[in-house]
Amino acid sequence: MDLILLGAPGAGKGTQGALLATRLAVPKIATGDMLRDALRQGTPLGLEAKRYMDAGELVPDSVVLGLVREALAGPAAQGGAVFDGYPRNVAQAASLAGLLDEIGRGIDAVVYIDVPEDAIVSRMSGRRTDPETGTVYHVEFNPPPAEIAARVVQRADDLEDTVRRRLAVYRETTAPLVAFYEDAGIPVHRVDGDRAIEQVQDEIMGLLGR
Ligand code: AP5
């Protein structure tokens, strides 16, 4: 199954995507995670991406397309993938359709996780990531276990001004993808993401008929 998770920054795409990938036994292809990995490794691609990410702007389409192409070619992705944070605009949606078409696949469904903006701001300010495993926590809603708590870090782009810019970019360029996929006749499942993580996950699995 090839599934796209859409939603504003902080809506829970990464959290739900990790759970879904395990349950559906497919990899999560998360362009944000891949870009942060490249940055940690100090690759030229990571260093180029950094200035866009720190400003809350989208990294150029050509950069992320290369990452997605590579991830889709891996053996783990041969049975499908959960796309988290990709596509981000209509051009990326067209590129993804082309990549999947080349391997005889297409998007099976889109899950749109809907969360009000005030909840999003509190989620972003409390988000912490384990630098060793990439697991995402929240200081209040999903606290890290005691043995991990001392090493979790805050994302550089979770500062208030950057969050505001990321939300604006989302509204302008990514949110229109909901209508784009509906118009294309691909099932778009709308989920109320302002509930407990497990409730959201159960609803998504139900909507996917799993
Ligand atoms: P990216 O990493 O994709 O960030 P994002 O889309 O802004 O989404 P987030 O990762 O912030 O949030 P999320 O929806 O995954 O929420 P999460 O599960 O972590 O992109 C970062 C940057 O990279 C972009 O700004 C851009 O520069 C660049 N980039 C990435 N992809 C790109 C692309 N395709 N094209 C161009 N540029 C690209 O949850 C958030 C917090 O809430 C966590 O603390 C979590 O524990 C908590 N939480 C989750 N669910 C719940 C719940 N139900 N209740 C309570 N708390 C919850």
Coordinates of N, CA and C and ligand atoms in Angstrom, one line a residue:
M1 N 0.8 -1.2 0.0 CA 0.0 0.0 0.0 C 0.9 1.3 0.0
D2 N 0.6 2.2 -0.9 CA 1.2 3.5 -0.9 C 0.3 4.6 -0.3
L3 N 0.7 5.2 0.8 CA -0.2 6.0 1.6 C 0.5 7.4 1.8
I4 N -0.3 8.4 1.6 CA 0.3 9.8 1.9 C -0.3 10.3 3.2
L5 N 0.5 10.8 4.1 CA 0.0 11.5 5.3 C 0.1 13.0 5.1
L6 N -1.1 13.7 5.1 CA -1.1 15.1 4.9 C -1.5 15.8 6.3
G7 N -1.0 17.0 6.5 CA -1.4 17.7 7.7 C -0.4 18.8 8.0
A8 N -0.8 19.7 8.8 CA 0.1 20.8 9.2 C 1.3 20.4 9.9
P9 N 2.3 21.2 10.0 CA 3.5 20.9 10.9 C 2.9 20.6 12.3
G10 N 3.4 19.5 12.9 CA 3.0 19.2 14.2 C 1.6 18.5 14.3
A11 N 1.0 18.2 13.2 CA -0.3 17.5 13.3 C -0.2 16.0 13.7
G12 N 1.0 15.5 13.7 CA 1.2 14.1 14.1 C 1.5 13.1 13.0
K13 N 2.0 13.7 11.8 CA 2.3 12.8 10.7 C 3.4 11.8 11.0
G14 N 4.4 12.3 11.7 CA 5.6 11.5 12.0 C 5.2 10.4 13.0
T15 N 4.4 10.9 14.0 CA 4.0 9.9 15.1 C 3.1 8.9 14.5
Q16 N 2.1 9.2 13.8 CA 1.2 8.3 13.2 C 1.9 7.4 12.1
G17 N 2.8 8.1 11.4 CA 3.5 7.4 10.3 C 4.3 6.3 10.8
A18 N 5.0 6.5 11.9 CA 5.9 5.5 12.5 C 5.0 4.2 12.9
L19 N 3.8 4.5 13.5 CA 3.0 3.4 13.9 C 2.4 2.7 12.7
L20 N 2.0 3.5 11.7 CA 1.4 2.8 10.5 C 2.4 2.0 9.8
A21 N 3.6 2.5 9.7 CA 4.7 1.8 8.9 C 4.9 0.4 9.6
T22 N 4.9 0.4 10.9 CA 5.1 -0.9 11.6 C 3.9 -1.8 11.3
R23 N 2.7 -1.3 11.5 CA 1.5 -2.1 11.3 C 1.3 -2.6 9.9
L24 N 1.7 -1.7 8.9 CA 1.5 -2.1 7.5 C 2.7 -2.8 6.9
A25 N 3.8 -2.9 7.7 CA 5.0 -3.5 7.3 C 5.6 -2.9 6.1
V26 N 5.6 -1.6 6.0 CA 6.2 -0.8 4.9 C 7.1 0.3 5.5
P27 N 8.1 0.8 4.8 CA 8.9 1.9 5.4 C 8.1 3.2 5.4
K28 N 8.5 4.1 6.3 CA 8.0 5.5 6.3 C 9.1 6.3 5.6
I29 N 8.6 6.9 4.5 CA 9.5 7.8 3.7 C 9.2 9.2 4.2
A30 N 10.1 9.8 5.0 CA 9.8 11.1 5.6 C 10.9 12.0 5.2
T31 N 10.6 12.9 4.3 CA 11.6 13.8 3.7 C 12.3 14.7 4.8
G32 N 11.5 15.1 5.8 CA 12.1 15.9 6.9 C 13.1 15.1 7.6
D33 N 12.8 13.9 7.9 CA 13.8 13.0 8.7 C 15.1 12.8 7.8
M34 N 14.9 12.6 6.5 CA 16.0 12.4 5.6 C 16.9 13.6 5.6
L35 N 16.2 14.8 5.5 CA 17.0 16.0 5.4 C 17.8 16.3 6.7
R36 N 17.1 16.0 7.9 CA 17.8 16.2 9.1 C 19.0 15.2 9.3
D37 N 18.8 13.9 8.7 CA 19.9 13.0 8.7 C 21.1 13.5 7.9
A38 N 20.8 14.0 6.8 CA 21.8 14.6 5.9 C 22.6 15.7 6.6
L39 N 21.8 16.5 7.3 CA 22.4 17.7 8.0 C 23.3 17.2 9.1
R40 N 22.8 16.1 9.9 CA 23.7 15.6 11.0 C 25.0 15.0 10.4
Q41 N 24.9 14.4 9.2 CA 26.1 13.8 8.6 C 27.0 14.9 7.9
G42 N 26.5 16.1 7.8 CA 27.2 17.2 7.2 C 27.4 17.0 5.7
T43 N 26.5 16.3 5.0 CA 26.6 16.2 3.6 C 26.3 17.5 2.9
P44 N 26.8 17.7 1.7 CA 26.5 19.0 1.0 C 25.0 19.2 0.8
L45 N 24.3 18.1 0.6 CA 22.8 18.2 0.5 C 22.2 18.7 1.8
G46 N 22.7 18.2 2.9 CA 22.2 18.6 4.3 C 22.5 20.0 4.5
L47 N 23.7 20.4 4.2 CA 24.1 21.8 4.4 C 23.3 22.8 3.6
E48 N 23.0 22.4 2.3 CA 22.2 23.2 1.5 C 20.8 23.4 2.0
A49 N 20.3 22.2 2.5 CA 18.9 22.2 3.1 C 18.7 23.1 4.3
K50 N 19.8 23.1 5.1 CA 19.7 23.8 6.4 C 19.1 25.2 6.4
R51 N 19.6 26.0 5.4 CA 19.2 27.4 5.4 C 17.7 27.5 5.2
Y52 N 17.1 26.6 4.3 CA 15.7 26.6 4.1 C 14.9 26.1 5.3
M53 N 15.4 25.0 5.9 CA 14.7 24.5 7.1 C 14.7 25.5 8.3
D54 N 15.9 26.1 8.5 CA 15.9 27.0 9.6 C 15.0 28.2 9.4
A55 N 14.7 28.5 8.2 CA 13.9 29.7 7.9 C 12.4 29.2 7.8
G56 N 12.1 27.9 7.9 CA 10.8 27.5 7.8 C 10.3 27.4 6.3
E57 N 11.2 27.5 5.4 CA 10.8 27.4 4.0 C 11.0 26.0 3.4
L58 N 10.4 25.7 2.3 CA 10.5 24.4 1.7 C 11.9 24.3 1.0
V59 N 12.5 23.2 1.1 CA 13.8 22.9 0.4 C 13.4 22.7 -1.1
P60 N 14.3 23.1 -2.0 CA 14.0 22.9 -3.5 C 13.5 21.5 -3.8
D61 N 12.5 21.5 -4.7 CA 11.8 20.2 -5.1 C 12.9 19.2 -5.6
S62 N 13.9 19.7 -6.4 CA 14.8 18.8 -7.0 C 15.6 18.0 -5.9
V63 N 15.9 18.7 -4.8 CA 16.6 18.1 -3.7 C 15.8 16.9 -3.0
V64 N 14.6 17.2 -2.7 CA 13.8 16.1 -2.1 C 13.4 15.0 -3.1
L65 N 13.3 15.3 -4.3 CA 12.9 14.3 -5.3 C 14.0 13.2 -5.3
G66 N 15.3 13.7 -5.3 CA 16.4 12.7 -5.3 C 16.3 11.8 -4.1
L67 N 16.0 12.3 -2.9 CA 15.9 11.5 -1.7 C 14.8 10.5 -1.8
V68 N 13.6 10.9 -2.3 CA 12.5 10.0 -2.4 C 12.7 8.9 -3.4
R69 N 13.3 9.3 -4.6 CA 13.6 8.3 -5.6 C 14.5 7.2 -5.0
E70 N 15.6 7.6 -4.3 CA 16.5 6.7 -3.7 C 15.8 5.8 -2.7
A71 N 14.9 6.4 -1.8 CA 14.2 5.6 -0.8 C 13.3 4.6 -1.5
L72 N 12.6 5.0 -2.5 CA 11.7 4.1 -3.2 C 12.4 2.9 -3.9
A73 N 13.6 3.1 -4.3 CA 14.4 2.1 -5.0 C 14.9 1.0 -4.0
G74 N 14.8 1.3 -2.7 CA 15.4 0.3 -1.7 C 14.5 -0.9 -1.6
P75 N 15.1 -2.0 -1.2 CA 14.3 -3.3 -1.1 C 13.1 -3.2 -0.2
A76 N 13.2 -2.4 0.9 CA 12.2 -2.3 1.9 C 10.9 -1.7 1.3
A77 N 11.0 -0.9 0.3 CA 9.9 -0.1 -0.2 C 9.2 -0.8 -1.4
Q78 N 9.6 -2.0 -1.6 CA 9.0 -2.7 -2.8 C 7.5 -3.1 -2.6
G79 N 7.1 -3.1 -1.4 CA 5.6 -3.5 -1.2 C 4.8 -2.3 -0.8
G80 N 5.4 -1.1 -0.9 CA 4.6 0.1 -0.6 C 5.4 1.0 0.4
A81 N 4.8 2.1 0.8 CA 5.4 3.1 1.7 C 4.4 4.0 2.3
V82 N 4.8 4.5 3.4 CA 4.0 5.6 4.1 C 4.8 6.9 3.8
F83 N 4.2 7.9 3.1 CA 4.9 9.1 2.8 C 4.5 10.2 3.9
D84 N 5.5 10.7 4.6 CA 5.3 11.7 5.6 C 6.0 12.9 5.3
G85 N 5.3 14.0 5.0 CA 5.9 15.3 4.7 C 6.3 15.4 3.2
Y86 N 5.9 14.5 2.4 CA 6.1 14.5 1.0 C 4.8 13.9 0.3
P87 N 4.2 14.4 -0.7 CA 4.6 15.7 -1.3 C 4.1 16.9 -0.5
R88 N 4.7 18.1 -0.8 CA 4.5 19.3 -0.1 C 3.8 20.4 -1.0
N89 N 3.8 20.1 -2.3 CA 3.2 21.1 -3.2 C 2.7 20.3 -4.5
V90 N 2.0 20.9 -5.4 CA 1.5 20.2 -6.5 C 2.6 19.6 -7.4
A91 N 3.7 20.4 -7.5 CA 4.8 19.9 -8.4 C 5.4 18.6 -7.8
Q92 N 5.5 18.5 -6.5 CA 6.0 17.3 -5.8 C 5.0 16.1 -5.9
A93 N 3.7 16.5 -5.9 CA 2.7 15.5 -6.1 C 2.8 14.8 -7.5
A94 N 3.0 15.7 -8.5 CA 3.1 15.2 -9.8 C 4.4 14.3 -9.9
S95 N 5.5 14.7 -9.3 CA 6.7 13.9 -9.3 C 6.5 12.6 -8.7
L96 N 5.8 12.6 -7.6 CA 5.6 11.3 -6.9 C 4.7 10.4 -7.7
A97 N 3.7 10.9 -8.4 CA 2.9 10.1 -9.2 C 3.7 9.5 -10.3
G98 N 4.7 10.3 -10.9 CA 5.6 9.8 -12.0 C 6.5 8.7 -11.5
L99 N 7.1 8.9 -10.3 CA 8.0 7.9 -9.7 C 7.2 6.6 -9.5
L100 N 6.0 6.7 -8.9 CA 5.3 5.4 -8.6 C 4.8 4.8 -10.0
D101 N 4.5 5.6 -10.9 CA 4.0 5.1 -12.2 C 5.2 4.2 -12.9
E102 N 6.4 4.7 -12.7 CA 7.5 4.0 -13.3 C 7.7 2.6 -12.8
I103 N 7.2 2.4 -11.5 CA 7.3 1.0 -10.9 C 5.9 0.4 -10.8
G104 N 5.0 0.9 -11.7 CA 3.7 0.2 -11.8 C 2.8 0.3 -10.5
R105 N 3.0 1.5 -9.8 CA 2.2 1.7 -8.6 C 1.6 3.0 -8.6
G106 N 0.7 3.3 -7.7 CA 0.1 4.6 -7.6 C -0.4 4.8 -6.1
I107 N -0.8 6.0 -5.8 CA -1.2 6.3 -4.4 C -2.5 5.6 -4.2
D108 N -2.6 4.8 -3.1 CA -3.8 4.1 -2.8 C -4.8 5.0 -1.9
A109 N -4.2 5.8 -1.1 CA -5.0 6.6 -0.2 C -4.2 7.7 0.4
V110 N -5.0 8.8 0.8 CA -4.4 9.9 1.5 C -5.1 10.0 2.8
V111 N -4.3 10.2 3.9 CA -4.9 10.5 5.2 C -4.6 11.9 5.6
Y112 N -5.6 12.7 5.8 CA -5.4 14.1 6.2 C -5.7 14.2 7.7
I113 N -4.6 14.5 8.4 CA -4.8 14.7 9.9 C -5.0 16.1 10.2
D114 N -6.2 16.4 10.8 CA -6.7 17.7 11.0 C -6.5 18.1 12.5
V115 N -5.7 19.1 12.8 CA -5.5 19.6 14.2 C -5.6 21.1 14.2
P116 N -6.4 21.7 15.1 CA -6.4 23.2 15.2 C -5.1 23.8 15.5
E117 N -4.9 25.1 15.0 CA -3.5 25.7 15.2 C -3.1 25.9 16.6
D118 N -4.0 26.2 17.5 CA -3.6 26.4 18.9 C -3.0 25.1 19.5
A119 N -3.6 24.0 19.1 CA -3.0 22.7 19.6 C -1.6 22.4 19.0
I120 N -1.5 22.9 17.7 CA -0.2 22.6 17.0 C 0.9 23.4 17.7
V121 N 0.7 24.6 18.1 CA 1.7 25.4 18.7 C 2.2 24.7 20.0
S122 N 1.3 24.2 20.8 CA 1.7 23.6 22.0 C 2.4 22.3 21.8
R123 N 2.0 21.6 20.7 CA 2.7 20.3 20.4 C 4.2 20.6 19.9
M124 N 4.4 21.6 19.1 CA 5.7 21.9 18.6 C 6.6 22.4 19.8
S125 N 6.1 23.2 20.7 CA 7.0 23.7 21.8 C 7.4 22.6 22.7
G126 N 6.5 21.5 22.8 CA 6.9 20.4 23.7 C 7.5 19.2 23.1
R127 N 7.7 19.3 21.7 CA 8.3 18.2 21.0 C 9.8 18.0 21.4
R128 N 10.1 16.7 21.6 CA 11.5 16.4 21.8 C 11.8 15.1 21.0
T129 N 13.1 15.0 20.5 CA 13.5 13.9 19.7 C 14.7 13.2 20.3
D130 N 14.7 11.9 20.3 CA 15.8 11.1 20.7 C 16.8 11.1 19.6
P131 N 18.0 11.7 19.8 CA 19.0 11.8 18.7 C 19.5 10.5 18.3
E132 N 19.4 9.5 19.1 CA 20.0 8.2 18.8 C 19.0 7.3 18.0
T133 N 17.7 7.4 18.2 CA 16.8 6.5 17.5 C 15.9 7.3 16.6
G134 N 15.8 8.7 16.8 CA 14.9 9.5 16.0 C 13.4 9.4 16.5
T135 N 13.2 8.7 17.6 CA 11.8 8.6 18.1 C 11.4 10.0 18.7
V136 N 10.1 10.3 18.3 CA 9.6 11.6 18.7 C 8.8 11.5 20.0
Y137 N 9.0 12.4 20.9 CA 8.2 12.4 22.2 C 7.6 13.8 22.3
H138 N 6.8 13.9 23.4 CA 6.3 15.2 23.8 C 6.4 15.3 25.3
V139 N 6.9 16.4 25.8 CA 7.2 16.5 27.3 C 5.9 16.2 28.1
E140 N 4.7 16.6 27.6 CA 3.5 16.4 28.3 C 2.7 15.2 27.8
F141 N 2.5 15.1 26.5 CA 1.5 14.1 25.9 C 2.1 12.8 25.7
N142 N 3.4 12.7 25.5 CA 4.1 11.4 25.2 C 5.5 11.5 25.7
P143 N 5.7 11.5 27.1 CA 7.0 11.8 27.6 C 8.0 10.7 27.4
P144 N 9.3 11.0 27.2 CA 10.3 9.9 27.0 C 10.5 9.2 28.3
P145 N 10.8 7.9 28.1 CA 11.2 7.1 29.3 C 12.3 7.7 30.1
A146 N 12.4 7.5 31.4 CA 13.4 8.1 32.3 C 14.8 7.9 31.7
E147 N 15.2 6.8 31.2 CA 16.6 6.5 30.7 C 16.9 7.3 29.5
I148 N 15.9 7.8 28.8 CA 16.1 8.6 27.5 C 16.0 10.1 27.7
A149 N 15.2 10.5 28.8 CA 14.9 11.9 29.0 C 16.0 12.8 29.0
A150 N 17.2 12.4 29.5 CA 18.3 13.3 29.6 C 19.0 13.6 28.2
R151 N 18.7 12.8 27.2 CA 19.4 13.0 25.9 C 18.5 13.6 24.8
V152 N 17.2 13.7 25.1 CA 16.3 14.2 24.0 C 16.6 15.7 23.7
V153 N 16.4 16.0 22.4 CA 16.7 17.4 22.0 C 15.5 18.1 21.3
Q154 N 15.5 19.4 21.3 CA 14.4 20.1 20.6 C 14.9 20.4 19.2
R155 N 14.0 20.3 18.2 CA 14.3 20.6 16.8 C 14.6 22.1 16.7
A156 N 15.6 22.4 15.8 CA 16.0 23.8 15.6 C 14.8 24.6 15.0
D157 N 14.0 24.0 14.2 CA 12.9 24.7 13.5 C 11.6 24.7 14.3
D158 N 11.7 24.4 15.6 CA 10.5 24.5 16.5 C 10.5 25.8 17.3
L159 N 11.3 26.7 16.9 CA 11.3 28.0 17.5 C 10.0 28.8 17.0
E160 N 9.5 29.7 17.8 CA 8.2 30.2 17.5 C 8.1 30.9 16.2
D161 N 9.0 31.7 15.8 CA 9.0 32.5 14.5 C 9.0 31.5 13.3
T162 N 9.8 30.5 13.5 CA 10.0 29.5 12.4 C 8.7 28.7 12.3
V163 N 8.1 28.3 13.4 CA 6.8 27.6 13.4 C 5.8 28.4 12.7
R164 N 5.8 29.7 12.9 CA 4.7 30.5 12.3 C 4.9 30.5 10.8
R165 N 6.2 30.6 10.3 CA 6.5 30.6 8.9 C 6.1 29.2 8.3
R166 N 6.4 28.1 9.0 CA 6.1 26.8 8.5 C 4.6 26.6 8.3
L167 N 3.8 27.2 9.3 CA 2.4 27.1 9.2 C 1.9 27.9 8.0
A168 N 2.5 29.0 7.7 CA 2.0 29.9 6.6 C 2.4 29.1 5.3
V169 N 3.6 28.5 5.2 CA 3.9 27.8 4.0 C 3.0 26.6 3.8
Y170 N 2.6 26.0 4.9 CA 1.7 24.8 4.8 C 0.4 25.3 4.2
R171 N -0.2 26.4 4.8 CA -1.5 26.9 4.3 C -1.4 27.2 2.8
E172 N -0.3 27.9 2.4 CA -0.2 28.4 1.0 C 0.0 27.2 0.0
T173 N 0.9 26.3 0.4 CA 1.3 25.4 -0.7 C 0.9 23.9 -0.5
T174 N 0.8 23.5 0.8 CA 0.6 22.1 1.0 C -0.9 21.8 1.2
A175 N -1.6 22.6 2.0 CA -3.1 22.3 2.2 C -3.9 22.1 0.9
P176 N -3.5 22.9 -0.2 CA -4.3 22.6 -1.4 C -4.2 21.2 -2.0
L177 N -3.3 20.4 -1.4 CA -3.1 19.0 -1.9 C -4.3 18.2 -1.5
V178 N -5.1 18.6 -0.5 CA -6.3 17.8 -0.1 C -7.2 17.8 -1.3
A179 N -7.5 19.0 -1.8 CA -8.4 19.1 -2.9 C -7.8 18.5 -4.2
F180 N -6.5 18.6 -4.3 CA -5.8 18.1 -5.5 C -6.1 16.6 -5.6
Y181 N -5.9 15.9 -4.4 CA -6.1 14.4 -4.5 C -7.6 14.0 -4.6
E182 N -8.5 14.8 -3.9 CA -9.9 14.6 -4.1 C -10.3 14.7 -5.5
D183 N -9.8 15.8 -6.2 CA -10.2 16.0 -7.6 C -9.6 14.9 -8.5
A184 N -8.5 14.3 -8.0 CA -7.9 13.2 -8.8 C -8.6 11.8 -8.6
G185 N -9.6 11.8 -7.7 CA -10.3 10.6 -7.4 C -9.6 9.6 -6.5
I186 N -8.6 10.1 -5.8 CA -7.9 9.3 -4.8 C -8.6 9.4 -3.4
P187 N -8.9 8.3 -2.7 CA -9.6 8.5 -1.5 C -8.8 9.3 -0.5
V188 N -9.5 10.4 0.0 CA -8.8 11.2 1.1 C -9.6 11.0 2.4
H189 N -9.0 10.4 3.4 CA -9.6 10.2 4.7 C -9.3 11.3 5.6
R190 N -10.3 12.0 6.1 CA -10.1 13.1 7.0 C -10.2 12.6 8.5
V191 N -9.2 12.9 9.3 CA -9.2 12.3 10.6 C -9.0 13.5 11.6
D192 N -9.8 13.4 12.7 CA -9.6 14.4 13.7 C -8.4 14.1 14.5
G193 N -7.3 14.8 14.3 CA -6.0 14.5 15.0 C -5.9 15.1 16.4
D194 N -6.9 15.8 16.8 CA -6.8 16.4 18.2 C -7.3 15.5 19.2
R195 N -6.9 14.3 19.2 CA -7.3 13.3 20.2 C -6.0 12.5 20.5
A196 N -6.2 11.5 21.5 CA -5.0 10.7 21.9 C -4.4 10.0 20.7
I197 N -3.1 9.8 20.8 CA -2.3 9.2 19.7 C -3.0 7.8 19.3
E198 N -3.3 7.0 20.3 CA -3.9 5.7 20.0 C -5.2 5.8 19.3
Q199 N -6.0 6.7 19.7 CA -7.4 6.9 19.1 C -7.2 7.3 17.6
V200 N -6.3 8.2 17.4 CA -6.1 8.6 16.0 C -5.6 7.4 15.2
Q201 N -4.7 6.7 15.7 CA -4.2 5.5 15.0 C -5.3 4.5 14.7
D202 N -6.1 4.2 15.7 CA -7.2 3.2 15.5 C -8.1 3.7 14.4
E203 N -8.4 5.0 14.4 CA -9.3 5.5 13.4 C -8.7 5.3 12.0
I204 N -7.4 5.7 11.9 CA -6.8 5.6 10.5 C -6.8 4.1 10.1
M205 N -6.5 3.2 11.0 CA -6.4 1.8 10.6 C -7.8 1.3 10.1
G206 N -8.9 1.8 10.8 CA -10.2 1.5 10.5 C -10.6 2.0 9.1
L207 N -10.2 3.3 8.8 CA -10.5 3.9 7.5 C -9.8 3.2 6.4
L208 N -8.6 2.6 6.7 CA -7.9 1.9 5.7 C -8.4 0.5 5.5
G209 N -9.3 0.1 6.4 CA -9.9 -1.3 6.3 C -8.9 -2.3 6.8
R210 N -8.1 -1.9 7.8 CA -7.1 -2.8 8.4 C -7.5 -3.2 9.9
Ligands
AP5_1 P1 9.1 18.0 8.4 O1 10.1 17.3 9.2 O2 8.3 17.2 7.4 O3 8.2 18.8 9.4 P2 6.6 19.1 9.3 O4 5.8 18.7 8.2 O5 6.6 20.6 9.6 O6 6.0 18.2 10.4 P3 6.5 18.0 11.8 O7 7.6 16.9 11.7 O8 6.8 19.3 12.4 O9 5.2 17.4 12.5 P4 4.5 16.0 12.4 O10 3.1 16.3 11.7 O11 5.3 15.0 11.9 O12 4.1 15.9 13.9 P5 4.8 14.9 15.0 O13 4.3 13.5 14.9 O14 6.3 15.1 15.1 O15 9.8 19.2 7.6 C1 10.7 20.1 8.3 C2 11.3 21.0 7.2 O16 12.1 20.2 6.3 C3 10.4 21.8 6.4 O17 10.0 23.0 7.0 C4 11.2 22.0 5.1 O18 12.1 23.0 5.2 C5 11.9 20.7 4.9 N1 11.1 19.7 4.2 C6 10.7 18.5 4.6 N2 10.0 17.8 3.6 C7 10.1 18.6 2.5 C8 9.6 18.5 1.2 N3 8.9 17.4 0.8 N4 9.8 19.5 0.4 C9 10.5 20.6 0.7 N5 11.0 20.8 2.0 C10 10.8 19.8 2.9 O19 4.1 15.5 16.4 C11 4.4 16.8 16.9 C12 4.5 16.7 18.4 O20 3.1 16.4 18.9 C13 5.4 15.6 19.0 O21 5.9 16.1 20.1 C14 4.4 14.4 19.3 O22 4.8 13.6 20.3 C15 3.1 15.2 19.6 N6 1.9 14.5 19.2 C16 1.7 13.8 18.1 N7 0.4 13.3 18.0 C17 -0.2 13.8 19.2 C18 -1.5 13.6 19.7 N8 -2.5 12.9 19.1 N9 -1.8 14.2 20.9 C19 -0.8 14.9 21.6 N10 0.5 15.1 21.1 C20 0.8 14.5 19.9

